[in-house]
Amino acid sequence: MCDRQILFSDLSGDVPWPRARHLLDSTGFSLTRNSNNVTIKIAILGGGAMATACAILLADHPDQDVAIWARTPDYAEQMQRERENRRLLPGVPLPNNVMVTSDIEQAVHGADFLVAAVPTQFLRPILTDLRSHLKPNRPVVSVIKGIENGTFLRPSEIVSQILGIQSVVALSGPSHAEEIGRRLPATVVAASSDLGLARQVQRMFNTQRFRVYTNLDLIGVELAGALKNVIAIAAGISDGLGYGDNAKSSLMTRGLVEMTRFGVRFGAEAPTFSGLAGIGDLITTCVSSYGRNRRVGERLGKGESLKQILSGMESVAEGIATAESVHEISEQEGIETPIMSEVYRVLFHDKSPADATNSLMLRPLRSE
């Protein structure tokens, strides 16, 4: 039986401020962006599309230097030389104040903030490898949307467990890297149990085309980001089967109910799921051509096996692993998640998408 207190514990604690300290009013809000004119160094863990998009956002501020750590030396060298993530974010130039390296010590040396932009299942070993290279108590911003298999921990909890810190912010919302990198307008939330830290991250990422709100519900924002990926697979299956707009709208609406029910069970606030991190991200992921999880579902709906789909994917669809965790947790805790459970059966038990649809449509009648 999973321990809910460990599984989805809230985070709190003192905030270790970086070198570029801010003048604060009584609420902790900054009166000036960088009162000492000191550059903030930010290290991004990951060489994917979202890591690249985050680097572009952060580099918009002249007082922020950004380093991207990519695991593969050839890949990092190519990005650094060509000033572009040609494989995962082609046609989007990297700003001059962004360095790309495969040397983890070089990337994190002197970093005031870390940005974690790797798949959930890779986060633990990466943090374990780099922790000896870090300055103590560096705050971490997570843009990861998943739940770790086996432990059922959220990304912020993995960070806290491995690095021994409580200063973690989740940045989440409708935010495809393909659009952010091209500076199309987008809006997200920076969530932390520490409002001062959330506001600092808000200032770090906010640009003329990227608006950041703050949110105190770290649990809800992280769970919303993870769970919407599972619903997006269901929406993609509906597309692949040719079921039309009515079916997809119903899946999204009832899926949001499941997301909220699951989140509230573990301490999340219900209104979070009606905001940017919940319904906002859900809509984008379920309808966009960029959505990896929706594309996985669509291919399943058209008859491909999961093995066939995974063999040709360059990026990770977080909803696949999350579906496994959510199903196990829901079974243990008695949480009703029929849509997400059917996605799990299609992914891992070879249930046909058509049979999964019938299982949902023929459930006993009830009130909404």
CSV table of C-alpha atoms in Angstrom, one decimal:
chain,number,residue,atom,x,y,z
A,1,MET,CA,0.0,0.0,0.0
A,2,CYS,CA,1.4,3.4,-0.9
A,3,ASP,CA,2.0,5.9,1.8
A,4,ARG,CA,0.1,9.0,0.8
A,5,GLN,CA,2.1,11.2,3.1
A,6,ILE,CA,5.4,10.2,1.4
A,7,LEU,CA,3.8,9.7,-2.0
A,8,PHE,CA,2.5,13.2,-2.5
A,9,SER,CA,3.9,15.2,0.5
A,10,ASP,CA,3.9,19.0,0.3
A,11,LEU,CA,7.2,20.9,0.2
A,12,SER,CA,8.1,23.8,2.5
A,13,GLY,CA,11.1,25.4,4.0
A,14,ASP,CA,13.5,28.3,3.9
A,15,VAL,CA,14.5,29.7,0.5
A,16,PRO,CA,18.2,29.9,-0.3
A,17,TRP,CA,18.4,33.0,-2.4
A,18,PRO,CA,21.1,33.2,-5.2
A,19,ARG,CA,23.8,35.7,-5.6
A,20,ALA,CA,21.5,38.2,-7.3
A,21,ARG,CA,19.5,39.2,-4.2
A,22,HIS,CA,16.4,41.3,-4.4
A,23,LEU,CA,14.9,44.1,-2.4
A,24,LEU,CA,11.7,42.8,-0.9
A,25,ASP,CA,8.6,44.4,0.4
A,26,SER,CA,6.6,42.9,3.3
A,27,THR,CA,5.0,40.2,1.1
A,28,GLY,CA,8.3,39.1,-0.4
A,29,PHE,CA,7.7,40.7,-3.8
A,30,SER,CA,10.7,42.1,-5.5
A,31,LEU,CA,10.9,45.9,-5.8
A,32,THR,CA,13.8,45.6,-8.3
A,33,ARG,CA,14.9,42.8,-10.5
A,34,ASN,CA,18.6,42.7,-9.7
A,35,SER,CA,19.7,45.3,-7.2
A,36,ASN,CA,23.3,44.3,-7.2
A,37,ASN,CA,23.7,44.0,-11.0
A,38,VAL,CA,25.0,40.5,-10.6
A,39,THR,CA,24.4,37.9,-13.3
A,40,ILE,CA,22.3,34.9,-12.4
A,41,LYS,CA,23.6,31.6,-13.7
A,42,ILE,CA,21.0,29.0,-14.6
A,43,ALA,CA,21.8,25.4,-15.6
A,44,ILE,CA,19.2,23.4,-17.5
A,45,LEU,CA,19.3,19.6,-17.3
A,46,GLY,CA,18.3,18.0,-20.6
A,47,GLY,CA,18.8,18.6,-24.3
A,48,GLY,CA,15.3,18.2,-25.5
A,49,ALA,CA,12.8,20.6,-27.0
A,50,MET,CA,11.5,21.9,-23.7
A,51,ALA,CA,15.0,22.4,-22.3
A,52,THR,CA,15.9,24.4,-25.4
A,53,ALA,CA,12.7,26.4,-25.2
A,54,CYS,CA,13.4,27.2,-21.5
A,55,ALA,CA,16.9,28.4,-22.4
A,56,ILE,CA,15.5,30.8,-25.0
A,57,LEU,CA,13.0,32.2,-22.5
A,58,LEU,CA,15.6,32.6,-19.7
A,59,ALA,CA,18.2,34.1,-22.1
A,60,ASP,CA,15.8,36.9,-22.9
A,61,HIS,CA,16.9,38.6,-19.7
A,62,PRO,CA,20.3,40.2,-20.0
A,63,ASP,CA,21.2,39.4,-16.4
A,64,GLN,CA,20.8,35.7,-16.8
A,65,ASP,CA,23.4,33.3,-18.3
A,66,VAL,CA,22.2,29.9,-19.3
A,67,ALA,CA,23.9,26.6,-19.7
A,68,ILE,CA,22.2,23.5,-21.2
A,69,TRP,CA,23.5,20.1,-20.3
A,70,ALA,CA,22.9,17.4,-22.9
A,71,ARG,CA,24.1,13.9,-22.1
A,72,THR,CA,25.5,13.0,-25.5
A,73,PRO,CA,28.8,14.8,-26.4
A,74,ASP,CA,28.2,14.8,-30.2
A,75,TYR,CA,24.7,16.1,-29.7
A,76,ALA,CA,25.8,18.9,-27.4
A,77,GLU,CA,28.7,19.8,-29.6
A,78,GLN,CA,26.4,20.1,-32.6
A,79,MET,CA,23.9,22.3,-30.7
A,80,GLN,CA,26.7,24.5,-29.5
A,81,ARG,CA,28.3,24.8,-32.9
A,82,GLU,CA,25.2,25.3,-35.0
A,83,ARG,CA,23.3,27.3,-32.4
A,84,GLU,CA,20.2,25.2,-32.9
A,85,ASN,CA,18.5,22.1,-31.6
A,86,ARG,CA,18.2,20.8,-35.2
A,87,ARG,CA,16.8,17.4,-34.2
A,88,LEU,CA,14.0,18.4,-31.7
A,89,LEU,CA,13.5,22.1,-32.3
A,90,PRO,CA,14.6,22.8,-35.8
A,91,GLY,CA,14.7,26.4,-37.2
A,92,VAL,CA,14.8,28.0,-33.8
A,93,PRO,CA,18.1,29.8,-33.1
A,94,LEU,CA,19.8,29.6,-29.7
A,95,PRO,CA,20.6,33.0,-28.2
A,96,ASN,CA,24.3,33.9,-27.8
A,97,ASN,CA,24.2,33.8,-24.0
A,98,VAL,CA,23.2,30.1,-24.0
A,99,MET,CA,26.0,27.5,-23.7
A,100,VAL,CA,25.5,23.9,-24.5
A,101,THR,CA,27.8,21.2,-23.1
A,102,SER,CA,27.9,17.5,-22.2
A,103,ASP,CA,30.2,18.2,-19.3
A,104,ILE,CA,27.9,18.2,-16.3
A,105,GLU,CA,30.5,19.9,-14.0
A,106,GLN,CA,30.9,22.7,-16.5
A,107,ALA,CA,27.2,23.1,-16.9
A,108,VAL,CA,26.3,23.4,-13.2
A,109,HIS,CA,29.5,25.1,-12.0
A,110,GLY,CA,28.4,28.2,-10.0
A,111,ALA,CA,24.8,27.7,-10.9
A,112,ASP,CA,22.3,29.7,-8.9
A,113,PHE,CA,19.3,27.8,-10.2
A,114,LEU,CA,18.8,24.4,-11.8
A,115,VAL,CA,16.0,23.7,-14.3
A,116,ALA,CA,15.1,20.0,-14.6
A,117,ALA,CA,13.8,19.2,-18.1
A,118,VAL,CA,14.3,15.5,-18.4
A,119,PRO,CA,11.7,12.7,-18.5
A,120,THR,CA,10.6,11.7,-15.0
A,121,GLN,CA,12.0,8.2,-15.2
A,122,PHE,CA,15.5,9.6,-15.9
A,123,LEU,CA,15.5,12.3,-13.2
A,124,ARG,CA,16.7,10.2,-10.2
A,125,PRO,CA,19.9,8.8,-11.9
A,126,ILE,CA,20.8,12.2,-13.4
A,127,LEU,CA,20.4,14.0,-10.0
A,128,THR,CA,22.4,11.3,-8.3
A,129,ASP,CA,25.2,11.7,-10.7
A,130,LEU,CA,25.4,15.5,-10.5
A,131,ARG,CA,24.7,16.3,-6.8
A,132,SER,CA,28.4,16.2,-5.9
A,133,HIS,CA,29.0,19.0,-8.4
A,134,LEU,CA,26.4,21.4,-7.1
A,135,LYS,CA,26.6,24.3,-4.7
A,136,PRO,CA,24.6,23.6,-1.6
A,137,ASN,CA,20.8,24.4,-1.5
A,138,ARG,CA,20.4,25.5,-5.1
A,139,PRO,CA,16.7,26.0,-5.9
A,140,VAL,CA,15.3,23.8,-8.7
A,141,VAL,CA,12.7,24.6,-11.3
A,142,SER,CA,10.9,21.5,-12.7
A,143,VAL,CA,9.2,21.5,-16.1
A,144,ILE,CA,8.7,17.7,-15.9
A,145,LYS,CA,5.2,16.3,-16.1
A,146,GLY,CA,5.1,12.7,-14.8
A,147,ILE,CA,5.1,10.4,-11.8
A,148,GLU,CA,8.0,8.0,-11.1
A,149,ASN,CA,7.2,4.4,-11.5
A,150,GLY,CA,7.6,2.2,-8.4
A,151,THR,CA,8.0,5.1,-5.9
A,152,PHE,CA,5.0,7.1,-7.3
A,153,LEU,CA,6.9,10.3,-6.4
A,154,ARG,CA,6.3,13.6,-8.2
A,155,PRO,CA,9.3,15.3,-9.7
A,156,SER,CA,9.6,17.9,-6.9
A,157,GLU,CA,9.7,15.0,-4.4
A,158,ILE,CA,12.5,13.2,-6.3
A,159,VAL,CA,14.5,16.5,-6.3
A,160,SER,CA,13.9,16.9,-2.6
A,161,GLN,CA,14.9,13.3,-1.8
A,162,ILE,CA,18.1,13.2,-3.9
A,163,LEU,CA,19.4,16.8,-3.3
A,164,GLY,CA,18.1,17.2,0.2
A,165,ILE,CA,16.4,20.5,-0.6
A,166,GLN,CA,12.9,21.9,-0.2
A,167,SER,CA,13.2,24.8,-2.6
A,168,VAL,CA,11.5,23.5,-5.7
A,169,VAL,CA,9.1,25.2,-8.2
A,170,ALA,CA,7.0,23.5,-10.8
A,171,LEU,CA,6.5,25.5,-14.0
A,172,SER,CA,3.6,24.1,-15.8
A,173,GLY,CA,0.7,24.9,-18.1
A,174,PRO,CA,-0.2,24.9,-21.9
A,175,SER,CA,3.3,25.2,-23.2
A,176,HIS,CA,4.5,23.3,-26.2
A,177,ALA,CA,8.2,23.9,-26.8
A,178,GLU,CA,7.6,24.2,-30.5
A,179,GLU,CA,5.6,27.4,-29.9
A,180,ILE,CA,7.5,28.8,-27.0
A,181,GLY,CA,10.8,28.5,-28.9
A,182,ARG,CA,9.3,30.6,-31.7
A,183,ARG,CA,8.1,33.2,-29.1
A,184,LEU,CA,4.3,32.6,-29.7
A,185,PRO,CA,2.2,33.9,-26.7
A,186,ALA,CA,1.8,31.4,-23.9
A,187,THR,CA,0.8,31.5,-20.2
A,188,VAL,CA,1.8,29.1,-17.4
A,189,VAL,CA,2.0,29.0,-13.6
A,190,ALA,CA,5.0,28.8,-11.3
A,191,ALA,CA,3.9,26.7,-8.3
A,192,SER,CA,5.6,26.3,-4.9
A,193,SER,CA,4.6,26.2,-1.3
A,194,ASP,CA,7.0,29.1,-0.9
A,195,LEU,CA,5.4,32.2,-2.5
A,196,GLY,CA,8.7,34.2,-2.5
A,197,LEU,CA,10.5,31.5,-4.5
A,198,ALA,CA,7.6,31.2,-6.9
A,199,ARG,CA,7.7,34.9,-7.5
A,200,GLN,CA,11.4,34.8,-8.2
A,201,VAL,CA,10.9,32.1,-10.8
A,202,GLN,CA,8.0,34.1,-12.2
A,203,ARG,CA,10.4,37.0,-12.9
A,204,MET,CA,13.1,34.8,-14.3
A,205,PHE,CA,10.9,33.2,-16.9
A,206,ASN,CA,8.4,36.0,-17.7
A,207,THR,CA,8.9,37.7,-21.1
A,208,GLN,CA,6.8,39.8,-23.4
A,209,ARG,CA,5.4,36.6,-25.0
A,210,PHE,CA,5.5,34.3,-22.0
A,211,ARG,CA,3.3,35.3,-19.0
A,212,VAL,CA,3.8,33.5,-15.7
A,213,TYR,CA,1.4,33.4,-12.8
A,214,THR,CA,2.2,32.1,-9.3
A,215,ASN,CA,0.4,29.3,-7.5
A,216,LEU,CA,0.8,27.8,-4.0
A,217,ASP,CA,-0.6,24.4,-4.9
A,218,LEU,CA,2.5,22.5,-5.9
A,219,ILE,CA,0.8,19.1,-5.5
A,220,GLY,CA,-2.1,20.0,-7.8
A,221,VAL,CA,0.1,21.7,-10.5
A,222,GLU,CA,2.4,18.7,-10.7
A,223,LEU,CA,-0.4,16.1,-10.7
A,224,ALA,CA,-2.4,18.0,-13.3
A,225,GLY,CA,0.7,18.1,-15.6
A,226,ALA,CA,1.2,14.3,-15.2
A,227,LEU,CA,-2.4,13.2,-15.4
A,228,LYS,CA,-3.4,15.2,-18.5
A,229,ASN,CA,-0.9,13.2,-20.5
A,230,VAL,CA,-2.9,10.0,-19.8
A,231,ILE,CA,-6.1,11.7,-20.9
A,232,ALA,CA,-4.3,13.0,-24.0
A,233,ILE,CA,-3.6,9.4,-25.0
A,234,ALA,CA,-7.3,8.6,-24.7
A,235,ALA,CA,-8.1,11.6,-26.8
A,236,GLY,CA,-5.6,10.5,-29.4
A,237,ILE,CA,-7.1,7.0,-29.5
A,238,SER,CA,-10.5,8.7,-30.1
A,239,ASP,CA,-8.9,10.6,-33.1
A,240,GLY,CA,-7.4,7.4,-34.4
A,241,LEU,CA,-10.7,5.6,-34.3
A,242,GLY,CA,-12.4,8.5,-36.1
A,243,TYR,CA,-14.9,9.0,-33.3
A,244,GLY,CA,-15.3,12.8,-33.9
A,245,ASP,CA,-15.6,15.9,-31.8
A,246,ASN,CA,-18.3,14.9,-29.5
A,247,ALA,CA,-16.4,11.8,-28.2
A,248,LYS,CA,-13.2,13.8,-27.8
A,249,SER,CA,-14.9,16.6,-25.9
A,250,SER,CA,-16.6,14.0,-23.6
A,251,LEU,CA,-13.2,12.3,-22.9
A,252,MET,CA,-11.6,15.6,-22.0
A,253,THR,CA,-14.5,16.7,-19.8
A,254,ARG,CA,-14.8,13.4,-17.9
A,255,GLY,CA,-11.0,13.1,-17.9
A,256,LEU,CA,-10.8,16.4,-16.1
A,257,VAL,CA,-13.1,15.0,-13.4
A,258,GLU,CA,-10.8,12.0,-13.0
A,259,MET,CA,-7.8,14.2,-12.8
A,260,THR,CA,-9.4,16.4,-10.1
A,261,ARG,CA,-10.7,13.4,-8.1
A,262,PHE,CA,-7.2,11.8,-8.1
A,263,GLY,CA,-5.4,15.1,-7.2
A,264,VAL,CA,-7.8,16.0,-4.4
A,265,ARG,CA,-7.3,12.6,-2.8
A,266,PHE,CA,-3.6,13.4,-2.4
A,267,GLY,CA,-3.9,17.0,-1.1
A,268,ALA,CA,-4.3,19.0,-4.3
A,269,GLU,CA,-6.8,21.9,-4.5
A,270,ALA,CA,-9.7,21.3,-6.8
A,271,PRO,CA,-9.6,24.8,-8.4
A,272,THR,CA,-6.1,24.1,-9.7
A,273,PHE,CA,-7.5,21.7,-12.2
A,274,SER,CA,-9.8,24.4,-13.6
A,275,GLY,CA,-6.8,26.6,-14.3
A,276,LEU,CA,-3.8,26.8,-16.6
A,277,ALA,CA,-2.0,23.7,-15.2
A,278,GLY,CA,-5.2,21.7,-15.4
A,279,ILE,CA,-7.8,22.3,-18.1
A,280,GLY,CA,-5.5,24.7,-19.9
A,281,ASP,CA,-2.7,22.1,-20.4
A,282,LEU,CA,-5.3,19.4,-21.0
A,283,ILE,CA,-6.9,21.2,-23.9
A,284,THR,CA,-3.5,21.9,-25.6
A,285,THR,CA,-2.2,18.4,-25.2
A,286,CYS,CA,-5.4,16.8,-26.4
A,287,VAL,CA,-5.9,18.9,-29.6
A,288,SER,CA,-2.4,20.0,-30.7
A,289,SER,CA,-0.5,18.3,-33.5
A,290,TYR,CA,2.6,18.8,-31.3
A,291,GLY,CA,1.2,16.6,-28.5
A,292,ARG,CA,3.4,13.5,-28.2
A,293,ASN,CA,0.9,11.7,-26.0
A,294,ARG,CA,-2.0,12.5,-28.3
A,295,ARG,CA,0.0,11.1,-31.2
A,296,VAL,CA,0.7,7.9,-29.3
A,297,GLY,CA,-3.0,7.5,-28.8
A,298,GLU,CA,-3.8,8.3,-32.4
A,299,ARG,CA,-1.4,5.6,-33.6
A,300,LEU,CA,-2.9,3.1,-31.1
A,301,GLY,CA,-6.3,3.9,-32.4
A,302,LYS,CA,-5.2,3.3,-36.0
A,303,GLY,CA,-4.0,-0.2,-35.0
A,304,GLU,CA,-0.3,0.1,-34.3
A,305,SER,CA,1.2,-1.6,-31.3
A,306,LEU,CA,2.9,0.2,-28.5
A,307,LYS,CA,6.2,-1.5,-29.4
A,308,GLN,CA,5.9,-0.3,-33.0
A,309,ILE,CA,5.2,3.3,-31.8
A,310,LEU,CA,8.1,3.4,-29.3
A,311,SER,CA,10.6,2.1,-31.8
A,312,GLY,CA,10.3,5.2,-33.9
A,313,MET,CA,10.0,7.9,-31.3
A,314,GLU,CA,12.8,10.4,-30.6
A,315,SER,CA,11.1,12.1,-27.6
A,316,VAL,CA,9.5,10.5,-24.6
A,317,ALA,CA,5.7,10.5,-24.2
A,318,GLU,CA,5.4,10.8,-20.4
A,319,GLY,CA,1.8,9.6,-20.3
A,320,ILE,CA,2.8,6.0,-21.0
A,321,ALA,CA,4.7,5.6,-17.8
A,322,THR,CA,2.3,7.8,-15.9
A,323,ALA,CA,-0.6,5.6,-16.9
A,324,GLU,CA,1.1,2.6,-15.2
A,325,SER,CA,1.6,4.5,-12.0
A,326,VAL,CA,-1.8,6.0,-11.9
A,327,HIS,CA,-3.5,2.7,-12.5
A,328,GLU,CA,-1.6,1.1,-9.6
A,329,ILE,CA,-2.2,3.9,-7.3
A,330,SER,CA,-5.9,4.1,-8.2
A,331,GLU,CA,-6.3,0.3,-7.6
A,332,GLN,CA,-4.6,0.5,-4.2
A,333,GLU,CA,-6.4,3.6,-3.0
A,334,GLY,CA,-9.9,2.8,-4.5
A,335,ILE,CA,-9.9,5.9,-6.7
A,336,GLU,CA,-12.4,5.8,-9.6
A,337,THR,CA,-10.4,6.6,-12.8
A,338,PRO,CA,-12.2,4.6,-15.6
A,339,ILE,CA,-10.7,6.5,-18.6
A,340,MET,CA,-7.2,6.4,-17.3
A,341,SER,CA,-7.7,2.7,-16.4
A,342,GLU,CA,-8.8,1.8,-19.9
A,343,VAL,CA,-5.7,3.7,-21.3
A,344,TYR,CA,-3.6,1.5,-19.1
A,345,ARG,CA,-5.2,-1.7,-20.4
A,346,VAL,CA,-4.7,-0.6,-24.0
A,347,LEU,CA,-1.1,0.2,-23.4
A,348,PHE,CA,0.0,-2.7,-21.2
A,349,HIS,CA,-2.6,-5.5,-21.7
A,350,ASP,CA,-3.2,-5.4,-25.4
A,351,LYS,CA,-6.9,-4.4,-25.0
A,352,SER,CA,-8.2,-3.1,-28.3
A,353,PRO,CA,-9.1,0.6,-28.4
A,354,ALA,CA,-12.6,-0.4,-29.6
A,355,ASP,CA,-13.1,-2.7,-26.6
A,356,ALA,CA,-11.9,0.0,-24.3
A,357,THR,CA,-14.4,2.4,-25.7
A,358,ASN,CA,-17.2,-0.1,-25.2
A,359,SER,CA,-16.1,-0.6,-21.6
A,360,LEU,CA,-16.5,3.1,-21.0
A,361,MET,CA,-19.7,3.6,-22.9
A,362,LEU,CA,-21.5,0.6,-21.3
A,363,ARG,CA,-20.7,1.5,-17.7
A,364,PRO,CA,-23.7,1.7,-15.3
A,365,LEU,CA,-25.8,4.9,-15.7
A,366,ARG,CA,-25.3,7.6,-13.1
A,367,SER,CA,-25.6,11.3,-12.4
A,368,GLU,CA,-22.9,13.6,-13.7
